Tab-separated table of C-alpha atoms in Angstrom:
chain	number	residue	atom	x	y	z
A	226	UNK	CA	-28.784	-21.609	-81.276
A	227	UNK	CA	-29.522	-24.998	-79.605
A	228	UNK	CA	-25.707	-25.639	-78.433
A	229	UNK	CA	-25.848	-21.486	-76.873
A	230	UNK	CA	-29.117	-22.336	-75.111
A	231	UNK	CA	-26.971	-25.926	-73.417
A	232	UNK	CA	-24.506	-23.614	-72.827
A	233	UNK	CA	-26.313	-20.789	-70.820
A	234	UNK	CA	-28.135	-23.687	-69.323
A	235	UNK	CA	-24.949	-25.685	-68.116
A	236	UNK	CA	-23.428	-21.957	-66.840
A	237	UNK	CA	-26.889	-20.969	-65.331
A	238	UNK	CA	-27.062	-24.291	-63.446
A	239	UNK	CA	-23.027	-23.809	-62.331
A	240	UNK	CA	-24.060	-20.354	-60.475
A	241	UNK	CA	-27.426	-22.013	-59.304
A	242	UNK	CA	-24.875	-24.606	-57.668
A	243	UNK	CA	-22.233	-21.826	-56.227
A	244	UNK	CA	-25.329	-19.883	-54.886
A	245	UNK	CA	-26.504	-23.210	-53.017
A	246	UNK	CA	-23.250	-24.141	-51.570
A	247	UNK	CA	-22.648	-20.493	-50.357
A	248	UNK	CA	-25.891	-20.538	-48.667
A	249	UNK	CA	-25.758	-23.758	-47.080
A	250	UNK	CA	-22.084	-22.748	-45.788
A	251	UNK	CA	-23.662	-19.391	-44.503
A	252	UNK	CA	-26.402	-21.163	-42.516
A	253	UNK	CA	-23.585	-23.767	-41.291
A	254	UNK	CA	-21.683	-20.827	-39.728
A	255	UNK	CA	-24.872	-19.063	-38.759
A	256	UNK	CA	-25.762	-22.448	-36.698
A	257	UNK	CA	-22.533	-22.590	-35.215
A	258	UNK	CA	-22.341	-18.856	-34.081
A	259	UNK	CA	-25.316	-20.008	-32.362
A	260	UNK	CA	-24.618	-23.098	-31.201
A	261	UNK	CA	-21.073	-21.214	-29.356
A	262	UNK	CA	-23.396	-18.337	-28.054
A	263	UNK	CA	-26.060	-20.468	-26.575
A	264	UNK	CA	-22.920	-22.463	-24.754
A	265	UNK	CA	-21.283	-19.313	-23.449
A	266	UNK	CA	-25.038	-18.476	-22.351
A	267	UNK	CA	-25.090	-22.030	-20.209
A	268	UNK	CA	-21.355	-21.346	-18.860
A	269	UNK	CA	-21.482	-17.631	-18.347
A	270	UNK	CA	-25.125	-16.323	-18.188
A	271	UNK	CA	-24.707	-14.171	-21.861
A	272	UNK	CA	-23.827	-14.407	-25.044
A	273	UNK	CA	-22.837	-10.851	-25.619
A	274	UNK	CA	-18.832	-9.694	-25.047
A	275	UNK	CA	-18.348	-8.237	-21.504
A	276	UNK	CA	-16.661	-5.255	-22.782
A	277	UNK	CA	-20.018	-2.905	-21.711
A	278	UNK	CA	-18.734	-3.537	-18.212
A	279	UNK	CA	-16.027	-0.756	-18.225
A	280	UNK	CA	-15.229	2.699	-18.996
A	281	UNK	CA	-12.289	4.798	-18.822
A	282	UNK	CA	-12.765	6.985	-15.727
A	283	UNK	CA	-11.105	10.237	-17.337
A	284	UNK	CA	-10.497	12.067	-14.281
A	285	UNK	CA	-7.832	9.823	-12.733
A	286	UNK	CA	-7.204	8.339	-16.797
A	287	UNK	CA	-8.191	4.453	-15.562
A	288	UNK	CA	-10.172	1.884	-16.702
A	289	UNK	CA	-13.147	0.898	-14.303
A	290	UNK	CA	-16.800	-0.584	-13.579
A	291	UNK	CA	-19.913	0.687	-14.742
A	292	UNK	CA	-21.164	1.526	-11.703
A	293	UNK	CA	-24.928	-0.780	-11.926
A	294	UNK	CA	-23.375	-2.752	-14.950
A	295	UNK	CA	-24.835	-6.474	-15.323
A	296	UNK	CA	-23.653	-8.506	-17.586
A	297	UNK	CA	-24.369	-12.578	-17.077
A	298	UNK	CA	-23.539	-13.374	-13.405
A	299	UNK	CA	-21.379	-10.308	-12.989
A	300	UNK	CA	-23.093	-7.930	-11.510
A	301	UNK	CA	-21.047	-4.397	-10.344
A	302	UNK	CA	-22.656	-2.184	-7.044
A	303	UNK	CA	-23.391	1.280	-7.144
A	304	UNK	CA	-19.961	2.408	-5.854
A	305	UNK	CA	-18.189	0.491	-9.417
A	306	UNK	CA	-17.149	-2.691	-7.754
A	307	UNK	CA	-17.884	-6.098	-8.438
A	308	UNK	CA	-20.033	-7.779	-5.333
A	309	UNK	CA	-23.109	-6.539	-2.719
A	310	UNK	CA	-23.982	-3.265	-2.102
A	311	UNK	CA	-21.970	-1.677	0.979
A	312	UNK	CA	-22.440	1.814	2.511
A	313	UNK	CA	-19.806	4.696	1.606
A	314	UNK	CA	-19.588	5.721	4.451
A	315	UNK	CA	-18.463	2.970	6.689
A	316	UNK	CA	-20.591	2.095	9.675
A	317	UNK	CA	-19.080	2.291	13.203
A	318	UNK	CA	-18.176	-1.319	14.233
A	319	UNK	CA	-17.806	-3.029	10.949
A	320	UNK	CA	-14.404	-4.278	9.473
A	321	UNK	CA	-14.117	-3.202	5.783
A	322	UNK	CA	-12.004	-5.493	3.728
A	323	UNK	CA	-10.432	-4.254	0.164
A	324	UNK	CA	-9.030	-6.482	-1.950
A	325	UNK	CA	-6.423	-5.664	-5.170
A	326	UNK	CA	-5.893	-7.406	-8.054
A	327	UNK	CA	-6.907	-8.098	-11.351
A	328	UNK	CA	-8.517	-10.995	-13.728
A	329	UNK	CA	-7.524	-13.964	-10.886
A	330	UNK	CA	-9.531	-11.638	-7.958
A	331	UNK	CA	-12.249	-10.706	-10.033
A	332	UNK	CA	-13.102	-13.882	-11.035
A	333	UNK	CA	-15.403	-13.491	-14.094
A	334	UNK	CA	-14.948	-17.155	-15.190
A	335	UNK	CA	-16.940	-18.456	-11.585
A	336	UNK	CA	-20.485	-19.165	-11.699
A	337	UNK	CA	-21.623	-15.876	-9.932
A	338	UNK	CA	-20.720	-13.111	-7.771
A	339	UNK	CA	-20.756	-15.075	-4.495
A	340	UNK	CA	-18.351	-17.436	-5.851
A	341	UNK	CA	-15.862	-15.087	-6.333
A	342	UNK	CA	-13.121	-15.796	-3.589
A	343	UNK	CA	-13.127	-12.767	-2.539
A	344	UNK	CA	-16.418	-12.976	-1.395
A	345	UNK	CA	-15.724	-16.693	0.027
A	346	UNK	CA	-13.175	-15.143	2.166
A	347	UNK	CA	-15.466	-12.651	3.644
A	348	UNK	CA	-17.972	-15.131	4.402
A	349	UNK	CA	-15.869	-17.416	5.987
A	350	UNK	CA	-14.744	-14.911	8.364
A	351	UNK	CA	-17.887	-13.577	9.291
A	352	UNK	CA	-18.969	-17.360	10.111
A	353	UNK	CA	-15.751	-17.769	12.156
A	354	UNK	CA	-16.494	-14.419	14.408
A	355	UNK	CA	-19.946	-13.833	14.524
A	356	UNK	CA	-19.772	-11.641	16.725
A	357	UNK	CA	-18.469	-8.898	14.220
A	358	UNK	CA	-19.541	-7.250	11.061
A	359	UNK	CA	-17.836	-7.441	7.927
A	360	UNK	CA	-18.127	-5.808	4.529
A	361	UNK	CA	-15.916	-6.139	1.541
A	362	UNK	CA	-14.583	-3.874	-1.945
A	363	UNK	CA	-13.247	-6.062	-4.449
A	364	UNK	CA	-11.502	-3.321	-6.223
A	365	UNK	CA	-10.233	-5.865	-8.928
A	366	UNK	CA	-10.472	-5.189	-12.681
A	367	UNK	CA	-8.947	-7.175	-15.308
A	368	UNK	CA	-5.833	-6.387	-17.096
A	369	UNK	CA	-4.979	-4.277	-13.730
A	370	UNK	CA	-1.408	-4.142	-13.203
A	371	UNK	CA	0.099	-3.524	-9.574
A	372	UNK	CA	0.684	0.371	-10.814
A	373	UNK	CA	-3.051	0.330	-11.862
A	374	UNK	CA	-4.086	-1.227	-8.438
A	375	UNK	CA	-1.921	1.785	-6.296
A	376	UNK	CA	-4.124	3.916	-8.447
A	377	UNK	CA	-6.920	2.366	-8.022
A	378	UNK	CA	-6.200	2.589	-3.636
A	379	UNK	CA	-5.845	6.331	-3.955
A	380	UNK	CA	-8.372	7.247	-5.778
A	381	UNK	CA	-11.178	5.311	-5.436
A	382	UNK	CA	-10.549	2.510	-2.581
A	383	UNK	CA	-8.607	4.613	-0.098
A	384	UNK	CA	-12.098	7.288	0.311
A	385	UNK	CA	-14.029	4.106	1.345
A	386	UNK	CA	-11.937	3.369	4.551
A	387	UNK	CA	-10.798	-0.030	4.702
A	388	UNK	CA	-9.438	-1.604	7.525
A	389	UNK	CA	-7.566	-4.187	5.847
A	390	UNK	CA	-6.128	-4.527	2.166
A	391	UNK	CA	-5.480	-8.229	0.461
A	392	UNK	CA	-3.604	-7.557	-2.475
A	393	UNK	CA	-2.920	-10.704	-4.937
A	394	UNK	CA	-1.311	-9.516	-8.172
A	395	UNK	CA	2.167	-11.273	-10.397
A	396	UNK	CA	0.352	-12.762	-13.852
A	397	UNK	CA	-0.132	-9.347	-15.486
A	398	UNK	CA	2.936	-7.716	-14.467
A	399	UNK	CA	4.978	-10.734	-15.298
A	400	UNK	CA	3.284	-10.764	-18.830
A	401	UNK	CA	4.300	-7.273	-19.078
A	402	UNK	CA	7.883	-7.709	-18.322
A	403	UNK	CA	8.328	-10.572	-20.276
A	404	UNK	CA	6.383	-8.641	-23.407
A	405	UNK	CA	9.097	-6.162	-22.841
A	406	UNK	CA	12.089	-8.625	-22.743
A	407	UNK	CA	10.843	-10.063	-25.647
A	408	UNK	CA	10.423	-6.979	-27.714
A	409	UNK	CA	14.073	-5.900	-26.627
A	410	UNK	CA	15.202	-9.103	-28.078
A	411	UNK	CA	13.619	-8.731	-31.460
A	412	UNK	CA	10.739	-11.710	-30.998
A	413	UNK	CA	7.646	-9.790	-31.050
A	414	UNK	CA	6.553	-6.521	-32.993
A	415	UNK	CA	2.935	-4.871	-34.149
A	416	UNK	CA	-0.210	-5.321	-32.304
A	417	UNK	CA	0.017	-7.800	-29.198
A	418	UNK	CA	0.034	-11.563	-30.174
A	419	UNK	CA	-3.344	-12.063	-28.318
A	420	UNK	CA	-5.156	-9.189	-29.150
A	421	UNK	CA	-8.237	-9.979	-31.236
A	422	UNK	CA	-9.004	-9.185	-34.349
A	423	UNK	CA	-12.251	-6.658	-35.575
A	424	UNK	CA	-13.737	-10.343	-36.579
A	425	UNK	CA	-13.218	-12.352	-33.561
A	426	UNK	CA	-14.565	-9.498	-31.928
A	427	UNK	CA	-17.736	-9.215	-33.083
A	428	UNK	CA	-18.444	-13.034	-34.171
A	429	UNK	CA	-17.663	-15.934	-31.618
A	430	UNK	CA	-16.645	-18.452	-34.126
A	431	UNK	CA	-14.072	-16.504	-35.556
A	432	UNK	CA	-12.774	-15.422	-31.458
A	433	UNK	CA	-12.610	-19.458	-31.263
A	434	UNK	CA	-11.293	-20.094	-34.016
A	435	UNK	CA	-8.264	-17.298	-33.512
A	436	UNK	CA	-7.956	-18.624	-30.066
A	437	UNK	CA	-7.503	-22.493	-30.832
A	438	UNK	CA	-5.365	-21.286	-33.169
A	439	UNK	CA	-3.115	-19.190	-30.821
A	440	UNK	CA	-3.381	-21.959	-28.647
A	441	UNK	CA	-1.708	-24.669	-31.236
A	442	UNK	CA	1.306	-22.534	-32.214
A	443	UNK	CA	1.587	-21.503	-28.274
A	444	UNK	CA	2.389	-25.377	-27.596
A	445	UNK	CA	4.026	-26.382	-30.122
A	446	UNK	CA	7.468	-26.124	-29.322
A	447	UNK	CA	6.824	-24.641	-25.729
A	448	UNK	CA	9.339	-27.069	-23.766
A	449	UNK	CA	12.098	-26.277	-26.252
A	450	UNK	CA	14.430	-22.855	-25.608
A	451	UNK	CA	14.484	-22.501	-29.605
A	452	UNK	CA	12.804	-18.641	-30.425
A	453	UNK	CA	12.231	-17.995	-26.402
A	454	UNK	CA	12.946	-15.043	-24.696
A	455	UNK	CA	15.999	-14.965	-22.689
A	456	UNK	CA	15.630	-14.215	-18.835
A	457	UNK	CA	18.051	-12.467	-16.901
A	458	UNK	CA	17.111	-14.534	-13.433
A	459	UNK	CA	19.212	-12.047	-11.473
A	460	UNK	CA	16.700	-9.490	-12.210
A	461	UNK	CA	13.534	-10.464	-13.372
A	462	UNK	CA	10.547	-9.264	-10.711
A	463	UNK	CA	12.872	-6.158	-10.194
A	464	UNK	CA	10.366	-3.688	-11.131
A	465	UNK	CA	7.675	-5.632	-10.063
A	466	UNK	CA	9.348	-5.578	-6.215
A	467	UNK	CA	9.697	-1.954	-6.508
A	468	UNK	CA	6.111	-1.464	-7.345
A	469	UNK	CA	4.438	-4.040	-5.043
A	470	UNK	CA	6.233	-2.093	-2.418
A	471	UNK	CA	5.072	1.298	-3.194
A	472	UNK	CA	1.214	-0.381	-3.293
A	473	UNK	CA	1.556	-1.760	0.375
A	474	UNK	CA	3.329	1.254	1.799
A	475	UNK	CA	0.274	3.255	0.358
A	476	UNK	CA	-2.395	0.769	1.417
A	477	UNK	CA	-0.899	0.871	5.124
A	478	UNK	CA	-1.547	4.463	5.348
A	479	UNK	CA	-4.054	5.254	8.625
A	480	UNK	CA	-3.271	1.980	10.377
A	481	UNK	CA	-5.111	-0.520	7.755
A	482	UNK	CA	-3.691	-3.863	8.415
A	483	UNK	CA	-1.662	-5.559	4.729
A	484	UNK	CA	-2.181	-8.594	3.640
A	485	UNK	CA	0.302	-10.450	0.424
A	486	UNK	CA	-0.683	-13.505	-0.940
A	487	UNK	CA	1.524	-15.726	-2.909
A	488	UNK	CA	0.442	-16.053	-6.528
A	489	UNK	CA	-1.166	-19.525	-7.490
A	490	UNK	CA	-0.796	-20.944	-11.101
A	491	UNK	CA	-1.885	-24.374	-12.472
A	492	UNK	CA	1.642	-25.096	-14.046
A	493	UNK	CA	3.716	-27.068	-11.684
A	494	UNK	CA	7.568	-28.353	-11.422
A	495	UNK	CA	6.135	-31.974	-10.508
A	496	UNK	CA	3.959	-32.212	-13.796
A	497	UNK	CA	4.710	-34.432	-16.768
A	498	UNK	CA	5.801	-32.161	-19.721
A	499	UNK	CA	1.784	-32.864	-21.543
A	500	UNK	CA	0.576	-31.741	-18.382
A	501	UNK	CA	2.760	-28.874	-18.301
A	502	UNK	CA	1.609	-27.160	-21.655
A	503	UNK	CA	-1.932	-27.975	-20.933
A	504	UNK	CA	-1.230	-25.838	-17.617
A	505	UNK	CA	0.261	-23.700	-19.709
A	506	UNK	CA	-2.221	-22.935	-22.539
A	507	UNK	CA	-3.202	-19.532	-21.361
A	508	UNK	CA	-0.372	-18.206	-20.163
A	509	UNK	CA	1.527	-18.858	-23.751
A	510	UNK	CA	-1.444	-17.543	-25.318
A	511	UNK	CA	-0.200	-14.403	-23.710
A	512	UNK	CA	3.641	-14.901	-23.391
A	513	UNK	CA	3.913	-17.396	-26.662
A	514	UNK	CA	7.942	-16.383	-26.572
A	515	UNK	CA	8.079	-18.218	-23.234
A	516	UNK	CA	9.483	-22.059	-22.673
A	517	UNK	CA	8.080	-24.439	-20.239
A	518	UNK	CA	10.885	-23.650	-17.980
A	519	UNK	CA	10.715	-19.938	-17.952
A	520	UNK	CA	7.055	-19.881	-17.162
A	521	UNK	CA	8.302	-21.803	-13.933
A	522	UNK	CA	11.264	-20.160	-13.288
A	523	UNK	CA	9.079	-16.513	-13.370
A	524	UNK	CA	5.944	-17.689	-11.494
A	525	UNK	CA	8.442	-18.457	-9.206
A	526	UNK	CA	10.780	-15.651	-8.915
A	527	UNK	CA	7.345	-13.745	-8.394
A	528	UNK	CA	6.890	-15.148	-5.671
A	529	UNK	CA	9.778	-14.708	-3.661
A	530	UNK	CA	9.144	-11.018	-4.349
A	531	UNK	CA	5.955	-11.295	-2.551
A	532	UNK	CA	7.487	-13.232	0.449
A	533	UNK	CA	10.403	-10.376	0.248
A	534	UNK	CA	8.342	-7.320	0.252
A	535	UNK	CA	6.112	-8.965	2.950
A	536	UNK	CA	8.845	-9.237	5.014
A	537	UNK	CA	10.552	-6.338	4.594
A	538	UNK	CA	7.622	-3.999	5.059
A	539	UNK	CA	5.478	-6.285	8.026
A	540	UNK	CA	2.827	-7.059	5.753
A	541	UNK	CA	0.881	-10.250	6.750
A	542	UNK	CA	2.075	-13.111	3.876
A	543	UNK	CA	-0.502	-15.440	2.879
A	544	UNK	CA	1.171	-18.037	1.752
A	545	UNK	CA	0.699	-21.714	0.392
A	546	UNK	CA	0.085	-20.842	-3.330
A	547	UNK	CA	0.438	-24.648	-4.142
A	548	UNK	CA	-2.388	-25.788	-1.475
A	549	UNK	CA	-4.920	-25.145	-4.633
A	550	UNK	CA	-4.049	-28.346	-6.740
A	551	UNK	CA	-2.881	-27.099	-10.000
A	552	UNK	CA	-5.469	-29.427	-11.925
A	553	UNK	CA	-8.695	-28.753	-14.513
A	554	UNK	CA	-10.824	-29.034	-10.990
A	555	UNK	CA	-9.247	-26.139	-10.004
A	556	UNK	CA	-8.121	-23.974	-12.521
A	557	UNK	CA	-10.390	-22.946	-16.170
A	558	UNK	CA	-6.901	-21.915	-17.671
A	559	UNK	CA	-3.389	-21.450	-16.478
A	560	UNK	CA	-4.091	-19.026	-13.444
A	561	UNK	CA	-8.098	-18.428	-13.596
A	562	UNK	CA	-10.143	-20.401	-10.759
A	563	UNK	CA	-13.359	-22.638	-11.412
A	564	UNK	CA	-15.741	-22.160	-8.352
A	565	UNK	CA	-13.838	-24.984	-6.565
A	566	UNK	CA	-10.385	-22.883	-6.625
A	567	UNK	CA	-11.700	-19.978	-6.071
A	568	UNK	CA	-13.687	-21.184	-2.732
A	569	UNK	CA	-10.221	-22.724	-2.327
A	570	UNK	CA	-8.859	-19.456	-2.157
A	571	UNK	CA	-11.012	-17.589	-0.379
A	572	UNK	CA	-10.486	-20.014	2.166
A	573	UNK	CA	-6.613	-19.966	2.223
A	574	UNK	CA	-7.429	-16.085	2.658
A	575	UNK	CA	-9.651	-16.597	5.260
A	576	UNK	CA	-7.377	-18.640	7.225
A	577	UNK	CA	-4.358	-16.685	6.758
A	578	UNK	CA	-6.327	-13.498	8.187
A	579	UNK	CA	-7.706	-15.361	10.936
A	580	UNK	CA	-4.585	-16.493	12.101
A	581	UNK	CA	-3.051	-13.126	11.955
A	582	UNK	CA	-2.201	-11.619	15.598
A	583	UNK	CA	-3.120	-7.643	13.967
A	584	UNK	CA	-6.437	-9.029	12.298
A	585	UNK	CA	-7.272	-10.930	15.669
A	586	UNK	CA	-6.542	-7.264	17.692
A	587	UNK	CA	-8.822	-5.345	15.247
A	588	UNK	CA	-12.114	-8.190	15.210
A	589	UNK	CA	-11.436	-7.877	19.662
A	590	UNK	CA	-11.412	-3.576	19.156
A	591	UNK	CA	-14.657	-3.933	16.720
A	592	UNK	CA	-16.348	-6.226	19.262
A	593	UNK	CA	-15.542	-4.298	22.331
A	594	UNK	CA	-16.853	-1.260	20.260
A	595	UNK	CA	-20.409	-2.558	20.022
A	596	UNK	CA	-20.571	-3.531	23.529
């Protein structure tokens, strides 16, 4: 009876030990979870996911802003649109300017809503002609596509009267096409490579912990061809062209002045191949089938379809993508601006509009209007 009694004793204290060591590894991860939240609380003003910022608009079948939403330092207007308050109905005398694009206009990763560049941009310009008033839409939403933007112009930007449209789109619909390629060649099946799991999201250590991961098999092997989607350079952007022209022939309906700007990314040609993939991170996070080289090669191919459609259909081009350094100082990730890129862009906006004859002609109309 004496040896059973050790026995139970030794087994009793083994679970007493297995108990301890699962606590203590519970309350580790519980202090981490925190630890992560309370950091995205310092860098982004919540802890919670930003997901409680859209809805699916079911009339027009479209994901958009809750109209009032606040989450951190985003806050969205009344009207469903990240930024100030403006007027539906436009006043007579002001310049409205509407601006298209997705994750890289909407800027959630800058500090607040005034640091978004599209906001820089409008307050540059109304510092350079005071004598007019401006108001703005940034009718961005991430994950928009240029066939969600058109959308987006028709039914909810176009009722608002803008007098000029900026449109600055290529990441998402470059993604897309290169998803596509590489499902055609047989590299990629099931759910999308960076879509999170149920556990990453709903617990921030695990959504770091899938990321990093993501992020280590996304570089390894990223300047090599081996695995990588093949690109048929003749006509990559093809669709892209096609539908980047169909959004600025709508969005110069009623005589609103077009502006294109040329898409900048971190990645550069003149980079060492380390600074490459850092550059890079992101965008194979997203595209992990693409080399080095073909990230280039797209980014820009994309771009020449801007200058191209800009030309052939008199839109303004904004050009000078490479002006914002391709560096950490400028860029969180691989096309996302800190506050210094962004303000970077909204001034490279800014200037391009200024310097455009049909922008200068409408600011001299507006001001001889409120004489």
């Amino acid at each position: 009876m004496a040896q059973t009694g050790e026995r139970l004793s030794a087994g009793t204290k083994w679970v007493a030990l297995g108990l301890v060591i699962v606590l203590v590894t519970v309350l580790l991860l519980a202090a981490a979870e925190g630890v992560i939240r309370m950091r995205q609380w310092s860098r982004h003003g919540t802890a919670s996911s930003f997901d409680s910022l859209y809805r699916v608009d079911p009339a027009i079948g479209l994901r958009v802003l809750v109209p009032g939403a606040r989450v951190g330092n985003i806050s969205v207007n009344s009207l469903g649109f990240r930024g100030p308050e403006i007027e539906k109905a436009k006043p007579p005398g002001r310049i409205r300017i509407a601006f298209l694009g997705a994750s890289t206009t909407f800027c959630a990763e800058v500090s607040g809503d005034a640091a978004a560049w599209p906001q820089v941009a409008v307050e540059r310009l109304k510092a350079r002609f005071p004598g007019v008033e401006f108001d703005f839409v940034n009718g961005a939403v991430p994950g928009y596509a240029v066939e969600s933007s058109l959308k987006n112009l028709q039914h909810r930007i176009g009722p608002l009267q803008p007098d000029v449209v900026v449109i600055y789109h290529a990441t998402n619909d470059f993604s897309y096409e290169a998803r596509r390629l590489a499902e055609e060649q047989g590299l990629v099946a099931g759910r999308r490579s960076h879509e999170p799991s149920w556990m990453a999201q709903n617990l921030r250590l695990w959504e770091l912990a899938e990321k990093n991961l993501r992020v280590l098999v996304a570089k390894q092997g990223a300047e090599t061809n081996k695995g990588r989607v093949v690109i048929d350079e003749a006509t990559l952007g093809t669709a892209f062209r096609t539908d980047l022209t169909r959004l600025v022939e709508a969005a110069a309906q009623d005589g609103r002045r077009v502006a294109l700007a040329t898409f900048s990314a971190r990645l550069r040609p003149e980079q060492t191949v380390e600074e490459r993939k850092q550059a890079a991170v992101s965008a194979l996070v997203y595209m992990p089938f693409m080399s080095l080289d073909a990230l280039l090669f797209g980014y820009a191919r994309y771009n020449e379809n801007i200058r191209a459609v800009a030309r052939d259909s008199g839109a303004l081009l904004i050009d000078g993508e490479n002006l914002i350094p391709g560096d950490a100082v400028h860029f969180v990730d691989s096309v996302h601006f800190t506050d210094a890129g962004s303000r970077a862009m909204g001034e490279r906006v800014a200037n391009g509009l200024a310097a455009d004859p049909g922008f200068l002609q409408l600011v001299a109309t507006r001001k001889a209007d409120r004489v």
